[in-house]
PDB file of C-alpha atoms in Angstrom:
ATOM      1  CA  MET I 292       4.149 -13.316   0.975  1.00  0.00           C
ATOM      2  CA  PRO I 293       3.523 -13.212  -2.767  1.00  0.00           C
ATOM      3  CA  SER I 294       3.649  -9.778  -4.400  1.00  0.00           C
ATOM      4  CA  PHE I 295       0.752  -7.915  -5.979  1.00  0.00           C
ATOM      5  CA  GLU I 296       2.190  -8.690  -9.425  1.00  0.00           C
ATOM      6  CA  GLU I 297       2.154 -12.403  -8.576  1.00  0.00           C
ATOM      7  CA  ALA I 298      -1.435 -12.107  -7.323  1.00  0.00           C
ATOM      8  CA  LEU I 299      -2.474 -10.349 -10.523  1.00  0.00           C
ATOM      9  CA  ALA I 300      -0.830 -13.051 -12.648  1.00  0.00           C
ATOM     10  CA  LEU I 301      -2.601 -15.725 -10.583  1.00  0.00           C
ATOM     11  CA  MET I 302      -5.976 -14.038 -11.059  1.00  0.00           C
ATOM     12  CA  GLU I 303      -5.388 -13.819 -14.798  1.00  0.00           C
ATOM     13  CA  ALA I 304      -4.336 -17.481 -14.958  1.00  0.00           C
ATOM     14  CA  TRP I 305      -7.555 -18.562 -13.211  1.00  0.00           C
ATOM     15  CA  THR I 306      -9.941 -16.134 -14.957  1.00  0.00           C
ATOM     16  CA  GLU I 307     -10.625 -15.940 -18.698  1.00  0.00           C
ATOM     17  CA  SER I 308     -13.653 -13.634 -18.630  1.00  0.00           C
ATOM     18  CA  ALA I 309     -12.694 -10.032 -19.406  1.00  0.00           C
ATOM     19  CA  SER I 310     -15.697  -8.707 -17.476  1.00  0.00           C
ATOM     20  CA  LEU I 311     -14.844 -10.739 -14.367  1.00  0.00           C
ATOM     21  CA  ARG I 312     -11.234  -9.570 -14.579  1.00  0.00           C
ATOM     22  CA  ARG I 313     -12.434  -5.950 -14.822  1.00  0.00           C
ATOM     23  CA  HIS I 314     -14.662  -6.515 -11.786  1.00  0.00           C
ATOM     24  CA  MET I 315     -11.764  -7.834  -9.732  1.00  0.00           C
ATOM     25  CA  ARG I 316      -9.610  -4.872 -10.806  1.00  0.00           C
ATOM     26  CA  ALA I 317     -12.423  -2.484  -9.792  1.00  0.00           C
ATOM     27  CA  VAL I 318     -12.595  -4.127  -6.371  1.00  0.00           C
ATOM     28  CA  GLU I 319      -8.788  -3.867  -6.150  1.00  0.00           C
ATOM     29  CA  VAL I 320      -8.979  -0.128  -6.923  1.00  0.00           C
ATOM     30  CA  ALA I 321     -11.630   0.439  -4.240  1.00  0.00           C
ATOM     31  CA  MET I 322      -9.646  -1.629  -1.733  1.00  0.00           C
ATOM     32  CA  ARG I 323      -6.495   0.399  -2.418  1.00  0.00           C
ATOM     33  CA  ALA I 324      -8.441   3.607  -1.831  1.00  0.00           C
ATOM     34  CA  TYR I 325      -9.853   2.402   1.478  1.00  0.00           C
ATOM     35  CA  ALA I 326      -6.427   1.124   2.579  1.00  0.00           C
ATOM     36  CA  ARG I 327      -5.007   4.615   1.963  1.00  0.00           C
ATOM     37  CA  ARG I 328      -7.932   6.196   3.808  1.00  0.00           C
ATOM     38  CA  TYR I 329      -7.371   4.011   6.858  1.00  0.00           C
ATOM     39  CA  GLY I 330      -3.556   3.961   6.766  1.00  0.00           C
ATOM     40  CA  GLU I 331      -3.483   0.225   6.055  1.00  0.00           C
ATOM     41  CA  ASP I 332      -1.208  -1.876   3.826  1.00  0.00           C
ATOM     42  CA  GLU I 333      -2.342  -0.896   0.338  1.00  0.00           C
ATOM     43  CA  GLU I 334      -0.704  -3.823  -1.436  1.00  0.00           C
ATOM     44  CA  LEU I 335      -2.194  -6.368   0.961  1.00  0.00           C
ATOM     45  CA  TRP I 336      -5.683  -4.895   0.544  1.00  0.00           C
ATOM     46  CA  ALA I 337      -5.231  -4.762  -3.245  1.00  0.00           C
ATOM     47  CA  ILE I 338      -4.287  -8.451  -3.240  1.00  0.00           C
ATOM     48  CA  ALA I 339      -7.511  -9.333  -1.406  1.00  0.00           C
ATOM     49  CA  GLY I 340      -9.472  -7.317  -3.943  1.00  0.00           C
ATOM     50  CA  VAL I 341      -7.850  -8.697  -7.059  1.00  0.00           C
ATOM     51  CA  LEU I 342      -8.119 -12.307  -5.909  1.00  0.00           C
ATOM     52  CA  HIS I 343     -11.528 -12.360  -4.206  1.00  0.00           C
ATOM     53  CA  ASP I 344     -13.366 -13.960  -7.181  1.00  0.00           C
ATOM     54  CA  MET I 345     -10.484 -15.827  -8.834  1.00  0.00           C
ATOM     55  CA  ASP I 346     -12.255 -19.200  -8.595  1.00  0.00           C
ATOM     56  CA  TYR I 347     -15.734 -17.973  -9.519  1.00  0.00           C
ATOM     57  CA  GLU I 348     -15.481 -18.815 -13.218  1.00  0.00           C
ATOM     58  CA  LYS I 349     -13.922 -22.284 -12.865  1.00  0.00           C
ATOM     59  CA  TYR I 350     -15.661 -23.402  -9.676  1.00  0.00           C
ATOM     60  CA  PRO I 351     -18.852 -21.368  -9.160  1.00  0.00           C
ATOM     61  CA  GLU I 352     -20.337 -23.982  -6.813  1.00  0.00           C
ATOM     62  CA  GLU I 353     -17.196 -24.031  -4.659  1.00  0.00           C
ATOM     63  CA  HIS I 354     -16.510 -20.274  -4.636  1.00  0.00           C
ATOM     64  CA  PRO I 355     -14.646 -18.902  -2.658  1.00  0.00           C
ATOM     65  CA  TYR I 356     -13.439 -22.097  -0.998  1.00  0.00           C
ATOM     66  CA  ARG I 357     -11.309 -23.245  -3.954  1.00  0.00           C
ATOM     67  CA  ALA I 358      -9.552 -19.881  -4.134  1.00  0.00           C
ATOM     68  CA  VAL I 359      -8.815 -19.884  -0.411  1.00  0.00           C
ATOM     69  CA  GLU I 360      -7.472 -23.439  -0.587  1.00  0.00           C
ATOM     70  CA  GLU I 361      -5.075 -22.468  -3.397  1.00  0.00           C
ATOM     71  CA  LEU I 362      -4.061 -19.184  -1.785  1.00  0.00           C
ATOM     72  CA  ARG I 363      -3.329 -20.919   1.522  1.00  0.00           C
ATOM     73  CA  ARG I 364      -1.135 -23.424  -0.343  1.00  0.00           C
ATOM     74  CA  LEU I 365       0.727 -20.508  -1.953  1.00  0.00           C
ATOM     75  CA  GLY I 366       1.389 -18.803   1.374  1.00  0.00           C
ATOM     76  CA  TYR I 367      -1.042 -15.884   1.328  1.00  0.00           C
ATOM     77  CA  PRO I 368      -1.760 -14.383   4.763  1.00  0.00           C
ATOM     78  CA  GLU I 369      -4.766 -15.608   6.740  1.00  0.00           C
ATOM     79  CA  GLU I 370      -6.102 -12.040   6.901  1.00  0.00           C
ATOM     80  CA  VAL I 371      -6.505 -12.070   3.111  1.00  0.00           C
ATOM     81  CA  LEU I 372      -8.074 -15.541   3.142  1.00  0.00           C
ATOM     82  CA  GLU I 373     -10.526 -14.575   5.869  1.00  0.00           C
ATOM     83  CA  ALA I 374     -11.531 -11.433   3.945  1.00  0.00           C
ATOM     84  CA  ILE I 375     -12.112 -13.471   0.788  1.00  0.00           C
ATOM     85  CA  LEU I 376     -14.248 -15.979   2.692  1.00  0.00           C
ATOM     86  CA  GLY I 377     -16.165 -13.160   4.385  1.00  0.00           C
ATOM     87  CA  HIS I 378     -17.081 -11.402   1.142  1.00  0.00           C
ATOM     88  CA  ALA I 379     -19.481 -14.267   0.394  1.00  0.00           C
ATOM     89  CA  SER I 380     -22.205 -14.076   3.072  1.00  0.00           C
ATOM     90  CA  TYR I 381     -23.186 -17.722   2.576  1.00  0.00           C
ATOM     91  CA  THR I 382     -19.850 -18.939   3.972  1.00  0.00           C
ATOM     92  CA  GLY I 383     -20.875 -17.699   7.418  1.00  0.00           C
ATOM     93  CA  THR I 384     -17.375 -16.290   7.919  1.00  0.00           C
ATOM     94  CA  PRO I 385     -17.522 -13.298  10.251  1.00  0.00           C
ATOM     95  CA  ARG I 386     -15.998 -10.084   8.901  1.00  0.00           C
ATOM     96  CA  ARG I 387     -13.780  -9.211  11.855  1.00  0.00           C
ATOM     97  CA  THR I 388     -11.085  -7.101  10.219  1.00  0.00           C
ATOM     98  CA  ARG I 389     -11.424  -3.749   8.536  1.00  0.00           C
ATOM     99  CA  MET I 390     -10.058  -5.381   5.369  1.00  0.00           C
ATOM    100  CA  ALA I 391     -12.807  -8.007   5.405  1.00  0.00           C
ATOM    101  CA  LYS I 392     -15.462  -5.356   5.992  1.00  0.00           C
ATOM    102  CA  ALA I 393     -14.102  -3.204   3.169  1.00  0.00           C
ATOM    103  CA  LEU I 394     -13.986  -6.114   0.710  1.00  0.00           C
ATOM    104  CA  PHE I 395     -17.609  -6.969   1.437  1.00  0.00           C
ATOM    105  CA  ALA I 396     -18.611  -3.302   1.243  1.00  0.00           C
ATOM    106  CA  VAL I 397     -17.044  -2.604  -2.157  1.00  0.00           C
ATOM    107  CA  ASP I 398     -17.756  -5.857  -4.009  1.00  0.00           C
ATOM    108  CA  GLU I 399     -21.398  -5.326  -5.032  1.00  0.00           C
ATOM    109  CA  LEU I 400     -21.023  -1.547  -5.231  1.00  0.00           C
ATOM    110  CA  THR I 401     -18.304  -1.723  -7.894  1.00  0.00           C
ATOM    111  CA  GLY I 402     -20.685  -3.882  -9.942  1.00  0.00           C
ATOM    112  CA  LEU I 403     -23.461  -1.303  -9.637  1.00  0.00           C
ATOM    113  CA  ILE I 404     -21.117   1.512 -10.642  1.00  0.00           C
ATOM    114  CA  THR I 405     -19.841  -0.421 -13.655  1.00  0.00           C
ATOM    115  CA  ALA I 406     -23.407  -1.208 -14.768  1.00  0.00           C
ATOM    116  CA  ALA I 407     -24.322   2.478 -14.413  1.00  0.00           C
ATOM    117  CA  VAL I 408     -21.380   3.404 -16.653  1.00  0.00           C
ATOM    118  CA  TYR I 409     -22.337   0.867 -19.325  1.00  0.00           C
ATOM    119  CA  VAL I 410     -25.774   2.432 -19.838  1.00  0.00           C
ATOM    120  CA  ARG I 411     -24.346   5.928 -20.268  1.00  0.00           C
ATOM    121  CA  PRO I 412     -24.243   7.103 -23.900  1.00  0.00           C
ATOM    122  CA  ASP I 413     -20.503   7.851 -23.660  1.00  0.00           C
ATOM    123  CA  ARG I 414     -19.757   4.717 -21.570  1.00  0.00           C
ATOM    124  CA  SER I 415     -17.476   6.856 -19.393  1.00  0.00           C
ATOM    125  CA  ILE I 416     -17.325   6.877 -15.614  1.00  0.00           C
ATOM    126  CA  LEU I 417     -15.883  10.388 -15.697  1.00  0.00           C
ATOM    127  CA  GLY I 418     -19.294  12.002 -16.170  1.00  0.00           C
ATOM    128  CA  LEU I 419     -21.170   9.745 -13.747  1.00  0.00           C
ATOM    129  CA  GLU I 420     -22.236  11.744 -10.718  1.00  0.00           C
ATOM    130  CA  LEU I 421     -23.471  10.579  -7.324  1.00  0.00           C
ATOM    131  CA  PRO I 422     -27.147  11.636  -7.801  1.00  0.00           C
ATOM    132  CA  SER I 423     -27.357   9.509 -10.937  1.00  0.00           C
ATOM    133  CA  LEU I 424     -25.733   6.560  -9.162  1.00  0.00           C
ATOM    134  CA  LYS I 425     -28.159   6.914  -6.244  1.00  0.00           C
ATOM    135  CA  LYS I 426     -31.072   6.794  -8.710  1.00  0.00           C
ATOM    136  CA  LYS I 427     -29.693   3.567 -10.201  1.00  0.00           C
ATOM    137  CA  PHE I 428     -29.279   2.164  -6.691  1.00  0.00           C
ATOM    138  CA  LYS I 429     -32.966   2.848  -5.897  1.00  0.00           C
ATOM    139  CA  ASP I 430     -34.198   1.429  -9.223  1.00  0.00           C
ATOM    140  CA  LYS I 431     -34.705  -2.268  -8.444  1.00  0.00           C
ATOM    141  CA  ALA I 432     -35.180  -3.046 -12.151  1.00  0.00           C
ATOM    142  CA  PHE I 433     -31.692  -1.733 -12.948  1.00  0.00           C
ATOM    143  CA  ALA I 434     -28.813  -4.233 -12.586  1.00  0.00           C
ATOM    144  CA  LYS I 435     -31.089  -6.747 -10.855  1.00  0.00           C
ATOM    145  CA  GLY I 436     -28.156  -9.014 -10.023  1.00  0.00           C
ATOM    146  CA  VAL I 437     -26.605  -6.397  -7.730  1.00  0.00           C
ATOM    147  CA  ASN I 438     -27.509  -7.049  -4.108  1.00  0.00           C
ATOM    148  CA  ARG I 439     -28.476  -3.636  -2.727  1.00  0.00           C
ATOM    149  CA  GLU I 440     -28.957  -5.012   0.777  1.00  0.00           C
ATOM    150  CA  GLU I 441     -25.323  -6.191   0.808  1.00  0.00           C
ATOM    151  CA  ILE I 442     -24.219  -2.715  -0.318  1.00  0.00           C
ATOM    152  CA  ARG I 443     -26.193  -1.169   2.577  1.00  0.00           C
ATOM    153  CA  LEU I 444     -24.942  -3.748   5.073  1.00  0.00           C
ATOM    154  CA  GLY I 445     -21.365  -3.382   3.859  1.00  0.00           C
ATOM    155  CA  ALA I 446     -21.357   0.385   4.374  1.00  0.00           C
ATOM    156  CA  GLU I 447     -22.925  -0.094   7.800  1.00  0.00           C
ATOM    157  CA  GLU I 448     -20.358  -2.721   8.871  1.00  0.00           C
ATOM    158  CA  LEU I 449     -17.547  -0.481   7.617  1.00  0.00           C
ATOM    159  CA  GLY I 450     -18.991   2.409   9.618  1.00  0.00           C
ATOM    160  CA  VAL I 451     -19.397   4.711   6.609  1.00  0.00           C
ATOM    161  CA  PRO I 452     -22.709   6.377   5.690  1.00  0.00           C
ATOM    162  CA  LEU I 453     -24.077   4.803   2.513  1.00  0.00           C
ATOM    163  CA  GLU I 454     -23.969   7.980   0.426  1.00  0.00           C
ATOM    164  CA  GLU I 455     -20.399   8.714   1.512  1.00  0.00           C
ATOM    165  CA  HIS I 456     -19.396   5.125   0.721  1.00  0.00           C
ATOM    166  CA  MET I 457     -20.938   5.350  -2.751  1.00  0.00           C
ATOM    167  CA  ALA I 458     -19.198   8.675  -3.444  1.00  0.00           C
ATOM    168  CA  PHE I 459     -15.851   7.348  -2.176  1.00  0.00           C
ATOM    169  CA  VAL I 460     -15.869   4.206  -4.327  1.00  0.00           C
ATOM    170  CA  LEU I 461     -17.116   6.124  -7.366  1.00  0.00           C
ATOM    171  CA  GLU I 462     -14.257   8.616  -7.019  1.00  0.00           C
ATOM    172  CA  ALA I 463     -11.690   5.827  -6.559  1.00  0.00           C
ATOM    173  CA  MET I 464     -12.912   4.172  -9.755  1.00  0.00           C
ATOM    174  CA  LYS I 465     -12.877   7.497 -11.628  1.00  0.00           C
ATOM    175  CA  GLN I 466      -9.225   7.940 -10.680  1.00  0.00           C
ATOM    176  CA  GLU I 467      -8.464   4.616 -12.390  1.00  0.00           C
ATOM    177  CA  ALA I 468     -10.889   4.909 -15.314  1.00  0.00           C
ATOM    178  CA  ARG I 469      -8.242   3.930 -17.869  1.00  0.00           C
ATOM    179  CA  LEU I 470      -7.129   0.827 -15.955  1.00  0.00           C
ATOM    180  CA  LEU I 471     -10.768  -0.244 -15.578  1.00  0.00           C
ATOM    181  CA  GLY I 472     -11.692   0.416 -19.204  1.00  0.00           C
ATOM    182  CA  LEU I 473     -14.294   2.956 -18.097  1.00  0.00           C
ATOM    183  CA  GLU I 474     -13.065   6.130 -19.767  1.00  0.00           C
ATOM    184  CA  GLY I 475     -15.578   5.910 -22.585  1.00  0.00           C
ATOM    185  CA  ALA I 476     -15.778   5.406 -26.304  1.00  0.00           C
TER     186      ALA I 476
END
C-alpha cells in the first residue's frame, strides 16, 4: 500500500488550488482524530481524507470516479476507495465502514469551520468556540455552499450527537491550526 507521504504527493500533483488542498488537509486532520478515537489505522484514514477530492479540480463532472480509478490502479485498498466513493452522496455508494461514515461526516463540517474562521477578525481558529460555530451552522445565509443536512446525516450515521461531532472536529482542527493555515494573521 502506498504511504501517506506518497498519497500527499499525489494529491498535490492533482490539485493546484491552495484552498482545495487546505480543505483536503483539514479532512485528513479530522480523519486522523476519529481514527485515534476509534482505535483505527490513523495513516489509512488520513490517506482517505487527503485524497477524497483529488480529482475535483481537474474532473469536477467525474468526481470522485476519476480519483478512485487512479487510486485503484496505484494499489490503494478498497476500503479507502469505497470511503471516497461514499463521501459523495450522488454516487449511491453505501457507507458501510466506520471510515466511510467518518469521511462523509467530516467533509462538509471542515468546510463550515474553515468558513467560520475566515470571517473572524483575527482569522484564527484558536479563538473559535462551539457556540459561535453552532450559530454559523444555523445561519443558512452563511457559507451557503455547505450542506448542513449532510453534516447532520453524517453525525447521525457515525453515531455521534451533532454538537459533540462539531466540537470534536473543531478541536482536531485547532490542534493542527498551523498545518491548516488557520492560526491567524
